[in-house]
């Protein structure tokens, strides 16, 4: 079908099933064309053919032969996904672990709208601005879906005149990108951000942000990562020493930042052929940005006479040197890799930048960057009427990629993920005990115990106990005619299958005691 030509498909398709199949097939085909960035003429021709098919199908819809929605392709939009109960159980565990680390470091939380005025987002992301989702005019306001959580945070600080805050924010963001969903790359995805705003002594807040990312990945049992670091001042100083025009600094950075995915030969071609550097300038830059190491590389570069002609490069290296010292104190230096190719294409970074990269022996399982951040001291000033700056530093956790890795780990385990938080299942051993079950459920709910029961009036006991085992409910409270006559209830430990009779009035206290022991 890749050689599809509209002019060869003019015959009328009269069978309704053929029409439905063709519409579905051509919709998928046009998505592939768009992904390959095919010409507008080719895409328009296929779109026109799809409309022709829909017109022919409308005859069957009007005649009532097929329902109006039958031609709808049921799937989430490209670059998005649905999450079922098992996936949500994994997500909630990951998010709870992340939030616990954020709270450990003293952060409060905020929320901002999922869309912003377009002018708020414009000019903050460099070349990536083309990935912003624009919306139609909404009552006189030109809006866009938020690209990240950092720019809305800066707008929030400027609008509310806040000069000091340590906050975390969890929310969905949107990017009009070509998704790679098998690697956790989406158009709609969740971000978890931690930021420290305020005027403090150098690098103390920066190293804590990196420590936070370290704690999160270790808490999630993802210890196979490295932390790449670099400094915008060092990159700017390198370009300055190479006598490159200041106007080209950011666009060159966006190319350099591709070195983790593309070989130097392709990046070199891009910065010479497409971005105007001479081959000599490109080779000079390449002699530096292809280096990586730790303290020994910093010390070597501080003695580099060519690089030290730039005060900006010197400042960047000195700050990296101090940062590495702090990393030793926080016991994370063994994970740090000073990498001059780390360029972080966003326009707003001003100081130290960092990226957490998951490593794998199997390239097919490689996920890449799962967290990143850095210092951005000028962003708030862009929104303040008097251009008052608020120094900021932060880290953003790419949770969708983390979910992808953790889901893969769970899929290889035999033990089923627990998807409900029910602590007690109220079961009956005989018929006509619905109201007694309801009374027990009500008592348990009133004491903050997670309880449920069957919605059948007379369920079979075996089916009730099988439900407990399938969904890993720890305890069952069982009542029957004997229990009612003697004023007792039976508590069953689902995992051990041990049963115990207790006085009915002591039910809540006994359940709470057993739940505490079961933690």
Short mmCIF file of C-alpha atoms in Angstrom, two decimals:
data_model
loop_
_atom_site.label_atom_id
_atom_site.label_comp_id
_atom_site.label_asym_id
_atom_site.label_seq_id
_atom_site.Cartn_x
_atom_site.Cartn_y
_atom_site.Cartn_z
CA UNK A 1 0.00 0.00 0.00
CA UNK A 2 3.02 2.28 0.28
CA UNK A 3 2.72 2.88 -3.49
CA UNK A 4 -0.91 3.95 -3.12
CA UNK A 5 -2.15 6.30 -5.82
CA UNK A 6 -5.56 7.92 -5.46
CA UNK A 7 -6.25 7.98 -9.20
CA UNK A 8 -6.08 4.16 -9.24
CA UNK A 9 -8.77 3.86 -6.55
CA UNK A 10 -11.69 5.59 -8.16
CA UNK A 11 -13.89 2.51 -8.46
CA UNK A 12 -16.91 2.74 -6.19
CA UNK A 13 -16.73 0.46 -3.16
CA UNK A 14 -20.28 -0.72 -2.55
CA UNK A 15 -19.81 -3.29 0.20
CA UNK A 16 -20.15 -1.67 3.66
CA UNK A 17 -17.59 -3.98 5.31
CA UNK A 18 -15.07 -3.20 2.58
CA UNK A 19 -15.65 0.51 3.13
CA UNK A 20 -15.14 0.22 6.90
CA UNK A 21 -11.96 -1.78 6.45
CA UNK A 22 -10.61 0.63 3.83
CA UNK A 23 -11.29 3.71 5.97
CA UNK A 24 -9.50 2.13 8.91
CA UNK A 25 -6.56 1.05 6.75
CA UNK A 26 -6.19 4.43 5.04
CA UNK A 27 -6.35 6.27 8.38
CA UNK A 28 -3.38 4.24 9.58
CA UNK A 29 -1.64 4.84 6.26
CA UNK A 30 -1.99 8.63 6.47
CA UNK A 31 -0.55 8.54 10.00
CA UNK A 32 2.52 6.78 8.60
CA UNK A 33 2.84 9.43 5.89
CA UNK A 34 2.75 12.19 8.49
CA UNK A 35 5.32 10.39 10.64
CA UNK A 36 7.64 10.22 7.58
CA UNK A 37 6.94 13.93 6.91
CA UNK A 38 5.61 13.21 3.44
CA UNK A 39 4.71 16.08 1.14
CA UNK A 40 1.52 18.06 1.72
CA UNK A 41 0.31 17.12 -1.76
CA UNK A 42 0.57 13.39 -1.00
CA UNK A 43 -1.12 13.74 2.40
CA UNK A 44 -3.93 15.89 0.98
CA UNK A 45 -4.57 13.35 -1.78
CA UNK A 46 -4.99 10.51 0.73
CA UNK A 47 -7.16 12.71 2.98
CA UNK A 48 -9.40 13.46 0.02
CA UNK A 49 -9.74 9.74 -0.72
CA UNK A 50 -10.70 9.02 2.91
CA UNK A 51 -13.42 11.68 2.71
CA UNK A 52 -14.69 10.03 -0.49
CA UNK A 53 -14.91 6.68 1.32
CA UNK A 54 -16.79 8.27 4.22
CA UNK A 55 -19.28 9.84 1.80
CA UNK A 56 -20.00 6.41 0.32
CA UNK A 57 -20.34 4.95 3.81
CA UNK A 58 -22.83 7.65 4.84
CA UNK A 59 -25.43 6.04 2.55
CA UNK A 60 -25.42 2.91 4.72
CA UNK A 61 -25.60 5.06 7.89
CA UNK A 62 -28.64 7.00 6.59
CA UNK A 63 -30.38 3.77 5.63
CA UNK A 64 -29.77 2.35 9.12
CA UNK A 65 -27.67 -0.56 7.82
CA UNK A 66 -24.83 0.33 10.20
CA UNK A 67 -24.80 2.54 13.32
CA UNK A 68 -23.33 6.08 12.92
CA UNK A 69 -20.29 5.24 15.05
CA UNK A 70 -19.34 2.06 13.19
CA UNK A 71 -16.72 3.85 11.10
CA UNK A 72 -14.93 5.14 14.20
CA UNK A 73 -11.48 3.65 14.78
CA UNK A 74 -11.44 2.86 18.49
CA UNK A 75 -7.99 3.69 19.81
CA UNK A 76 -6.36 6.38 21.97
CA UNK A 77 -4.94 9.35 20.00
CA UNK A 78 -1.41 8.88 18.70
CA UNK A 79 1.18 9.41 21.41
CA UNK A 80 -1.23 8.67 24.26
CA UNK A 81 -2.31 5.52 26.07
CA UNK A 82 -4.94 4.11 28.40
CA UNK A 83 -4.01 2.76 31.83
CA UNK A 84 -5.91 -0.23 33.23
CA UNK A 85 -6.12 -1.20 36.91
CA UNK A 86 -2.74 -3.03 36.95
CA UNK A 87 -0.94 -0.16 35.22
CA UNK A 88 -2.55 2.37 37.59
CA UNK A 89 -1.45 0.31 40.60
CA UNK A 90 2.14 0.56 39.33
CA UNK A 91 1.74 4.30 38.60
CA UNK A 92 0.35 5.05 42.03
CA UNK A 93 3.15 3.17 43.77
CA UNK A 94 5.79 5.02 41.73
CA UNK A 95 4.15 8.40 42.37
CA UNK A 96 3.81 7.72 46.10
CA UNK A 97 7.51 6.82 46.28
CA UNK A 98 8.46 10.00 44.39
CA UNK A 99 6.23 12.22 46.54
CA UNK A 100 7.65 10.72 49.74
CA UNK A 101 11.15 11.78 48.62
CA UNK A 102 9.93 15.29 47.72
CA UNK A 103 8.30 15.65 51.14
CA UNK A 104 11.41 14.33 52.88
CA UNK A 105 13.25 17.34 51.49
CA UNK A 106 10.66 19.83 52.78
CA UNK A 107 8.70 20.68 49.61
CA UNK A 108 5.16 22.04 49.41
CA UNK A 109 2.98 21.36 46.36
CA UNK A 110 1.14 23.61 43.89
CA UNK A 111 -0.93 23.16 40.73
CA UNK A 112 -1.34 25.32 37.62
CA UNK A 113 -3.72 25.17 34.61
CA UNK A 114 -3.03 22.58 31.92
CA UNK A 115 -3.05 25.43 29.35
CA UNK A 116 -1.39 28.85 29.45
CA UNK A 117 -1.58 32.04 27.44
CA UNK A 118 0.48 31.36 24.33
CA UNK A 119 2.70 34.37 25.01
CA UNK A 120 3.72 32.83 28.35
CA UNK A 121 5.21 29.80 26.58
CA UNK A 122 6.55 31.48 23.43
CA UNK A 123 10.31 32.00 23.25
CA UNK A 124 11.21 29.83 26.25
CA UNK A 125 12.14 26.53 24.56
CA UNK A 126 14.40 27.42 21.65
CA UNK A 127 13.99 25.09 18.66
CA UNK A 128 11.59 22.92 20.67
CA UNK A 129 8.97 25.69 20.56
CA UNK A 130 7.63 24.05 17.40
CA UNK A 131 6.43 21.17 19.60
CA UNK A 132 3.96 23.34 21.55
CA UNK A 133 0.28 22.44 21.04
CA UNK A 134 -1.64 25.60 20.12
CA UNK A 135 -5.37 25.88 20.76
CA UNK A 136 -8.04 27.80 18.88
CA UNK A 137 -9.11 31.26 20.05
CA UNK A 138 -10.93 30.82 23.36
CA UNK A 139 -13.04 33.89 24.12
CA UNK A 140 -10.39 36.33 22.95
CA UNK A 141 -7.44 34.49 24.53
CA UNK A 142 -4.81 32.68 22.46
CA UNK A 143 -3.88 29.59 24.46
CA UNK A 144 -1.43 26.68 24.27
CA UNK A 145 -1.17 23.43 26.19
CA UNK A 146 1.72 23.56 28.64
CA UNK A 147 4.98 22.08 27.34
CA UNK A 148 6.49 21.51 30.78
CA UNK A 149 5.90 22.51 34.42
CA UNK A 150 8.87 24.87 34.73
CA UNK A 151 7.64 27.85 32.69
CA UNK A 152 4.20 27.81 34.41
CA UNK A 153 6.07 27.73 37.75
CA UNK A 154 8.10 30.79 36.77
CA UNK A 155 4.89 32.57 35.72
CA UNK A 156 3.33 31.62 39.08
CA UNK A 157 6.30 33.06 41.02
CA UNK A 158 6.28 36.35 39.09
CA UNK A 159 2.50 36.77 39.27
CA UNK A 160 2.39 36.14 43.03
CA UNK A 161 5.66 38.00 43.78
CA UNK A 162 7.16 34.92 45.48
CA UNK A 163 10.92 35.04 45.98
CA UNK A 164 11.44 31.89 48.10
CA UNK A 165 9.74 28.50 47.79
CA UNK A 166 10.61 24.82 47.63
CA UNK A 167 7.83 23.11 45.70
CA UNK A 168 6.91 19.97 43.84
CA UNK A 169 4.32 19.72 41.09
CA UNK A 170 2.89 16.64 39.38
CA UNK A 171 0.84 17.14 36.23
CA UNK A 172 0.37 16.27 32.58
CA UNK A 173 2.25 18.13 29.84
CA UNK A 174 1.90 18.03 26.06
CA UNK A 175 4.35 17.94 23.16
CA UNK A 176 3.51 17.73 19.45
CA UNK A 177 6.32 15.25 18.92
CA UNK A 178 6.81 12.01 17.01
CA UNK A 179 6.19 9.52 19.82
CA UNK A 180 8.21 6.39 20.57
CA UNK A 181 5.79 4.78 22.99
CA UNK A 182 7.75 1.57 23.50
CA UNK A 183 10.44 3.72 25.13
CA UNK A 184 8.05 5.84 27.17
CA UNK A 185 8.02 8.83 24.77
CA UNK A 186 4.52 10.30 24.47
CA UNK A 187 2.63 13.39 23.33
CA UNK A 188 0.70 13.51 26.60
CA UNK A 189 2.68 12.51 29.64
CA UNK A 190 3.08 13.09 33.36
CA UNK A 191 5.93 15.11 34.82
CA UNK A 192 7.07 15.29 38.44
CA UNK A 193 9.03 18.46 39.14
CA UNK A 194 10.94 19.60 42.23
CA UNK A 195 12.27 23.16 42.29
CA UNK A 196 14.00 25.44 44.78
CA UNK A 197 13.51 29.19 44.22
CA UNK A 198 15.45 31.80 46.17
CA UNK A 199 18.74 33.61 46.60
CA UNK A 200 21.15 31.15 48.25
CA UNK A 201 24.86 30.45 48.27
CA UNK A 202 26.15 28.72 45.11
CA UNK A 203 25.42 25.07 44.34
CA UNK A 204 23.92 24.05 47.71
CA UNK A 205 20.41 23.82 46.28
CA UNK A 206 21.72 22.40 42.99
CA UNK A 207 23.39 19.40 44.59
CA UNK A 208 20.30 18.69 46.71
CA UNK A 209 18.18 18.48 43.54
CA UNK A 210 20.60 15.92 42.13
CA UNK A 211 20.55 14.02 45.44
CA UNK A 212 16.73 13.92 45.21
CA UNK A 213 16.88 12.29 41.75
CA UNK A 214 19.41 9.80 43.14
CA UNK A 215 17.11 8.91 46.06
CA UNK A 216 14.08 8.45 43.80
CA UNK A 217 15.77 6.04 41.40
CA UNK A 218 17.22 4.01 44.25
CA UNK A 219 13.85 3.88 46.00
CA UNK A 220 12.32 2.54 42.78
CA UNK A 221 15.05 -0.14 42.65
CA UNK A 222 16.56 1.33 39.47
CA UNK A 223 20.17 1.61 40.58
CA UNK A 224 21.70 1.09 37.11
CA UNK A 225 21.99 4.79 36.19
CA UNK A 226 24.58 7.49 35.77
CA UNK A 227 24.20 11.24 36.31
CA UNK A 228 25.63 13.34 33.49
CA UNK A 229 26.51 16.93 34.38
CA UNK A 230 27.71 20.00 32.51
CA UNK A 231 27.50 23.79 32.79
CA UNK A 232 25.95 26.30 30.40
CA UNK A 233 28.67 28.82 31.20
CA UNK A 234 31.31 26.28 30.16
CA UNK A 235 29.54 25.63 26.85
CA UNK A 236 29.12 29.35 26.19
CA UNK A 237 32.77 29.89 27.11
CA UNK A 238 33.87 27.18 24.67
CA UNK A 239 31.93 28.83 21.83
CA UNK A 240 33.32 32.20 22.86
CA UNK A 241 36.90 30.89 22.81
CA UNK A 242 36.24 29.44 19.34
CA UNK A 243 35.09 32.91 18.18
CA UNK A 244 31.59 31.69 17.27
CA UNK A 245 28.85 34.30 17.00
CA UNK A 246 26.80 34.56 20.22
CA UNK A 247 23.58 34.32 18.18
CA UNK A 248 24.54 30.75 17.19
CA UNK A 249 25.26 29.48 20.73
CA UNK A 250 21.81 28.03 21.43
CA UNK A 251 21.20 26.48 18.02
CA UNK A 252 24.62 24.78 18.18
CA UNK A 253 23.76 23.47 21.67
CA UNK A 254 20.59 21.83 20.36
CA UNK A 255 22.72 19.90 17.84
CA UNK A 256 25.37 18.92 20.38
CA UNK A 257 22.67 17.58 22.68
CA UNK A 258 21.94 14.87 20.06
CA UNK A 259 25.31 13.19 20.63
CA UNK A 260 23.76 10.64 22.98
CA UNK A 261 21.68 9.37 20.03
CA UNK A 262 23.74 10.25 16.93
CA UNK A 263 27.44 9.89 16.03
CA UNK A 264 29.68 12.96 15.88
CA UNK A 265 29.86 12.73 12.07
CA UNK A 266 26.12 13.45 11.74
CA UNK A 267 26.18 16.22 14.36
CA UNK A 268 29.25 17.76 12.70
CA UNK A 269 27.44 17.77 9.36
CA UNK A 270 24.40 19.44 10.94
CA UNK A 271 26.36 22.29 12.57
CA UNK A 272 28.42 22.94 9.42
CA UNK A 273 25.97 22.37 6.56
CA UNK A 274 22.76 23.49 8.26
CA UNK A 275 23.95 25.92 10.96
CA UNK A 276 26.83 27.66 9.25
CA UNK A 277 29.97 26.75 11.23
CA UNK A 278 33.21 26.25 9.38
CA UNK A 279 34.77 22.79 9.45
CA UNK A 280 37.66 24.18 11.48
CA UNK A 281 35.26 25.60 14.11
CA UNK A 282 33.33 22.34 14.24
CA UNK A 283 36.49 20.27 14.72
CA UNK A 284 37.69 22.58 17.48
CA UNK A 285 34.38 22.24 19.32
CA UNK A 286 34.46 18.47 18.74
CA UNK A 287 37.87 18.18 20.38
CA UNK A 288 36.22 19.31 23.65
CA UNK A 289 32.62 18.14 23.63
CA UNK A 290 33.53 14.51 22.97
CA UNK A 291 35.31 14.35 26.33
CA UNK A 292 33.88 12.99 29.57
CA UNK A 293 35.25 12.10 33.00
CA UNK A 294 35.29 13.34 36.58
CA UNK A 295 37.56 15.55 38.70
CA UNK A 296 40.64 14.76 36.63
CA UNK A 297 38.99 16.15 33.49
CA UNK A 298 37.94 19.33 35.30
CA UNK A 299 41.51 19.86 36.54
CA UNK A 300 42.87 19.24 33.05
CA UNK A 301 40.52 21.77 31.44
CA UNK A 302 41.32 24.39 34.08
CA UNK A 303 44.91 24.25 32.81
CA UNK A 304 43.86 24.50 29.14
CA UNK A 305 45.23 27.86 27.94
CA UNK A 306 42.88 28.06 24.95
CA UNK A 307 39.76 27.46 27.06
CA UNK A 308 40.93 29.77 29.86
CA UNK A 309 40.83 32.74 27.48
CA UNK A 310 37.11 32.75 28.33
CA UNK A 311 36.06 33.89 31.81
CA UNK A 312 32.73 32.14 31.28
CA UNK A 313 34.43 28.77 30.73
CA UNK A 314 36.59 29.31 33.81
CA UNK A 315 33.55 30.12 35.96
CA UNK A 316 31.71 27.04 34.71
CA UNK A 317 34.63 24.71 35.47
CA UNK A 318 35.14 26.18 38.95
CA UNK A 319 31.46 25.64 39.76
CA UNK A 320 31.63 22.06 38.48
CA UNK A 321 34.68 21.52 40.70
CA UNK A 322 32.75 22.80 43.75
CA UNK A 323 29.68 20.76 42.79
CA UNK A 324 31.72 17.53 42.59
CA UNK A 325 33.06 18.26 46.09
CA UNK A 326 29.50 18.58 47.42
CA UNK A 327 28.57 15.33 45.63
CA UNK A 328 31.27 13.55 47.63
CA UNK A 329 29.70 14.80 50.87
CA UNK A 330 26.24 13.64 49.74
CA UNK A 331 27.72 10.25 48.72
CA UNK A 332 26.63 10.40 45.10
CA UNK A 333 29.95 11.19 43.40
CA UNK A 334 30.36 7.59 42.18
CA UNK A 335 27.32 8.12 39.93
CA UNK A 336 28.50 11.45 38.44
CA UNK A 337 29.91 11.74 34.92
CA UNK A 338 31.12 15.14 33.69
CA UNK A 339 30.09 15.09 30.03
CA UNK A 340 30.77 18.11 27.79
CA UNK A 341 28.28 16.90 25.18
CA UNK A 342 25.36 17.41 27.57
CA UNK A 343 23.83 20.60 26.20
CA UNK A 344 20.12 20.56 27.17
CA UNK A 345 18.56 22.37 24.23
CA UNK A 346 16.16 24.53 26.26
CA UNK A 347 16.89 28.23 26.23
CA UNK A 348 16.30 29.01 29.88
CA UNK A 349 19.17 27.15 31.63
CA UNK A 350 21.89 29.45 32.99
CA UNK A 351 24.18 27.29 35.14
CA UNK A 352 24.72 23.67 36.11
CA UNK A 353 22.71 21.14 34.07
CA UNK A 354 22.25 17.42 34.70
CA UNK A 355 20.59 14.35 33.26
CA UNK A 356 19.88 10.91 34.77
CA UNK A 357 20.41 8.10 32.25
CA UNK A 358 19.32 4.50 32.80
CA UNK A 359 21.98 2.09 31.59
CA UNK A 360 21.39 -1.43 30.28
CA UNK A 361 23.55 -4.23 28.94
CA UNK A 362 20.85 -4.90 26.37
CA UNK A 363 20.56 -1.99 23.92
CA UNK A 364 17.03 -3.03 23.03
CA UNK A 365 16.00 -2.37 26.65
CA UNK A 366 17.78 0.98 26.86
CA UNK A 367 15.47 3.76 28.01
CA UNK A 368 17.86 6.70 28.13
CA UNK A 369 17.14 9.85 30.10
CA UNK A 370 14.60 9.46 32.92
CA UNK A 371 15.23 12.74 34.76
CA UNK A 372 16.90 16.05 34.02
CA UNK A 373 17.17 19.59 35.24
CA UNK A 374 19.42 22.47 36.03
CA UNK A 375 19.70 26.09 37.11
CA UNK A 376 17.56 28.77 35.48
CA UNK A 377 18.10 32.15 37.12
CA UNK A 378 16.55 34.43 34.49
CA UNK A 379 13.23 32.77 33.68
CA UNK A 380 11.11 34.45 36.37
CA UNK A 381 12.48 37.84 35.31
CA UNK A 382 10.97 37.33 31.85
CA UNK A 383 7.50 37.60 33.43
CA UNK A 384 8.15 40.29 36.05
CA UNK A 385 7.22 43.87 34.94
CA UNK A 386 10.43 45.20 36.51
CA UNK A 387 12.46 42.17 35.31
CA UNK A 388 13.19 41.18 38.91
CA UNK A 389 14.93 37.82 38.84
CA UNK A 390 14.40 34.93 41.23
CA UNK A 391 17.21 32.35 41.07
CA UNK A 392 15.81 28.83 40.58
CA UNK A 393 17.08 25.29 40.23
CA UNK A 394 15.11 22.10 39.77
CA UNK A 395 14.75 18.56 38.53
CA UNK A 396 12.04 16.95 36.40
CA UNK A 397 11.34 13.23 36.67
CA UNK A 398 10.23 11.54 33.43
CA UNK A 399 7.78 9.21 35.11
CA UNK A 400 6.33 7.74 31.89
CA UNK A 401 9.71 6.27 31.07
CA UNK A 402 10.04 5.00 34.62
CA UNK A 403 6.59 3.39 34.34
CA UNK A 404 7.69 1.72 31.12
CA UNK A 405 10.75 0.18 32.80
CA UNK A 406 8.93 -0.87 35.97
CA UNK A 407 6.00 -2.36 34.03
CA UNK A 408 8.48 -4.45 32.07
CA UNK A 409 10.02 -5.67 35.33
CA UNK A 410 6.59 -6.59 36.75
CA UNK A 411 5.64 -8.44 33.55
CA UNK A 412 8.60 -10.78 34.08
CA UNK A 413 7.56 -11.60 37.64
CA UNK A 414 5.14 -14.40 38.40
CA UNK A 415 3.48 -12.62 41.33
CA UNK A 416 0.44 -10.60 40.31
CA UNK A 417 0.33 -6.85 41.02
CA UNK A 418 -2.23 -5.99 43.70
CA UNK A 419 -4.73 -3.57 42.15
CA UNK A 420 -7.15 -2.96 45.05
CA UNK A 421 -6.55 -1.81 48.64
CA UNK A 422 -9.33 -3.83 50.25
CA UNK A 423 -8.25 -4.96 53.72
CA UNK A 424 -11.28 -7.01 54.72
CA UNK A 425 -13.84 -8.93 52.69
CA UNK A 426 -17.15 -9.57 54.45
CA UNK A 427 -18.45 -13.00 53.42
CA UNK A 428 -21.48 -15.11 54.32
CA UNK A 429 -21.59 -18.89 54.68
CA UNK A 430 -25.37 -19.32 54.25
CA UNK A 431 -28.28 -17.66 52.48
CA UNK A 432 -30.28 -14.59 53.61
CA UNK A 433 -27.42 -12.87 55.43
CA UNK A 434 -27.10 -9.82 53.16
CA UNK A 435 -28.27 -7.33 55.81
CA UNK A 436 -25.83 -8.73 58.39
CA UNK A 437 -23.00 -8.34 55.88
CA UNK A 438 -24.10 -4.77 55.21
CA UNK A 439 -24.07 -3.96 58.95
CA UNK A 440 -20.51 -5.29 59.31
CA UNK A 441 -19.33 -3.37 56.21
CA UNK A 442 -20.85 -0.17 57.58
CA UNK A 443 -19.07 -0.65 60.92
CA UNK A 444 -15.73 -1.28 59.24
CA UNK A 445 -16.08 1.72 56.90
CA UNK A 446 -16.96 3.94 59.88
CA UNK A 447 -13.63 2.95 61.45
CA UNK A 448 -11.58 3.72 58.29
CA UNK A 449 -11.11 0.06 57.34
CA UNK A 450 -11.19 -0.74 53.62
CA UNK A 451 -13.94 -3.33 53.28
CA UNK A 452 -16.16 -4.77 50.58
CA UNK A 453 -18.65 -7.57 49.99
CA UNK A 454 -20.40 -9.38 47.16
CA UNK A 455 -23.25 -7.55 45.43
CA UNK A 456 -25.17 -10.81 45.17
CA UNK A 457 -27.83 -11.50 47.80
CA UNK A 458 -26.79 -15.12 48.30
CA UNK A 459 -23.24 -15.63 46.99
CA UNK A 460 -21.43 -18.94 47.32
CA UNK A 461 -18.76 -18.98 50.03
CA UNK A 462 -16.16 -20.59 47.75
CA UNK A 463 -16.56 -17.80 45.16
CA UNK A 464 -16.17 -15.17 47.88
CA UNK A 465 -12.96 -16.73 49.18
CA UNK A 466 -11.60 -17.16 45.64
CA UNK A 467 -12.12 -13.42 45.11
CA UNK A 468 -10.03 -12.72 48.21
CA UNK A 469 -7.21 -14.93 46.96
CA UNK A 470 -7.28 -13.51 43.42
CA UNK A 471 -7.15 -9.88 44.58
CA UNK A 472 -4.86 -10.51 47.58
CA UNK A 473 -7.32 -9.31 50.23
CA UNK A 474 -5.54 -10.14 53.51
CA UNK A 475 -8.56 -10.98 55.70
CA UNK A 476 -12.14 -12.22 55.39
CA UNK A 477 -14.85 -11.83 58.01
CA UNK A 478 -17.23 -14.79 57.69
CA UNK A 479 -20.69 -14.97 59.22
CA UNK A 480 -23.20 -17.83 59.27
CA UNK A 481 -26.16 -18.96 61.34
CA UNK A 482 -23.85 -20.41 64.04
CA UNK A 483 -21.94 -17.14 64.34
CA UNK A 484 -25.16 -15.14 64.66
CA UNK A 485 -26.53 -17.47 67.38
CA UNK A 486 -23.29 -17.31 69.41
CA UNK A 487 -22.64 -13.57 68.90
CA UNK A 488 -19.31 -14.14 67.18
CA UNK A 489 -17.68 -13.71 63.76
CA UNK A 490 -14.97 -15.76 62.07
CA UNK A 491 -11.81 -14.03 60.84
CA UNK A 492 -9.90 -15.89 58.11
CA UNK A 493 -6.29 -15.12 57.17
CA UNK A 494 -6.41 -15.53 53.40
CA UNK A 495 -2.73 -16.33 52.87
CA UNK A 496 -2.43 -18.94 55.68
CA UNK A 497 -6.11 -20.03 55.62
CA UNK A 498 -6.14 -20.00 59.42
CA UNK A 499 -9.50 -19.13 61.02
CA UNK A 500 -10.35 -17.71 64.41
CA UNK A 501 -13.63 -16.99 66.22
CA UNK A 502 -13.91 -13.65 68.03
CA UNK A 503 -16.66 -11.86 69.93
CA UNK A 504 -18.75 -9.71 67.58
CA UNK A 505 -18.27 -6.54 69.68
CA UNK A 506 -14.48 -6.90 69.39
CA UNK A 507 -14.45 -7.12 65.59
CA UNK A 508 -13.02 -3.66 64.85
CA UNK A 509 -10.28 -3.78 67.48
CA UNK A 510 -9.24 -7.31 66.42
CA UNK A 511 -9.16 -6.38 62.73
CA UNK A 512 -7.07 -3.26 63.42
CA UNK A 513 -4.66 -5.34 65.50
CA UNK A 514 -4.27 -7.92 62.73
CA UNK A 515 -3.83 -5.24 60.05
CA UNK A 516 -1.05 -3.61 62.05
CA UNK A 517 0.71 -6.96 62.44
CA UNK A 518 0.24 -7.60 58.72
CA UNK A 519 2.02 -4.37 57.65
#
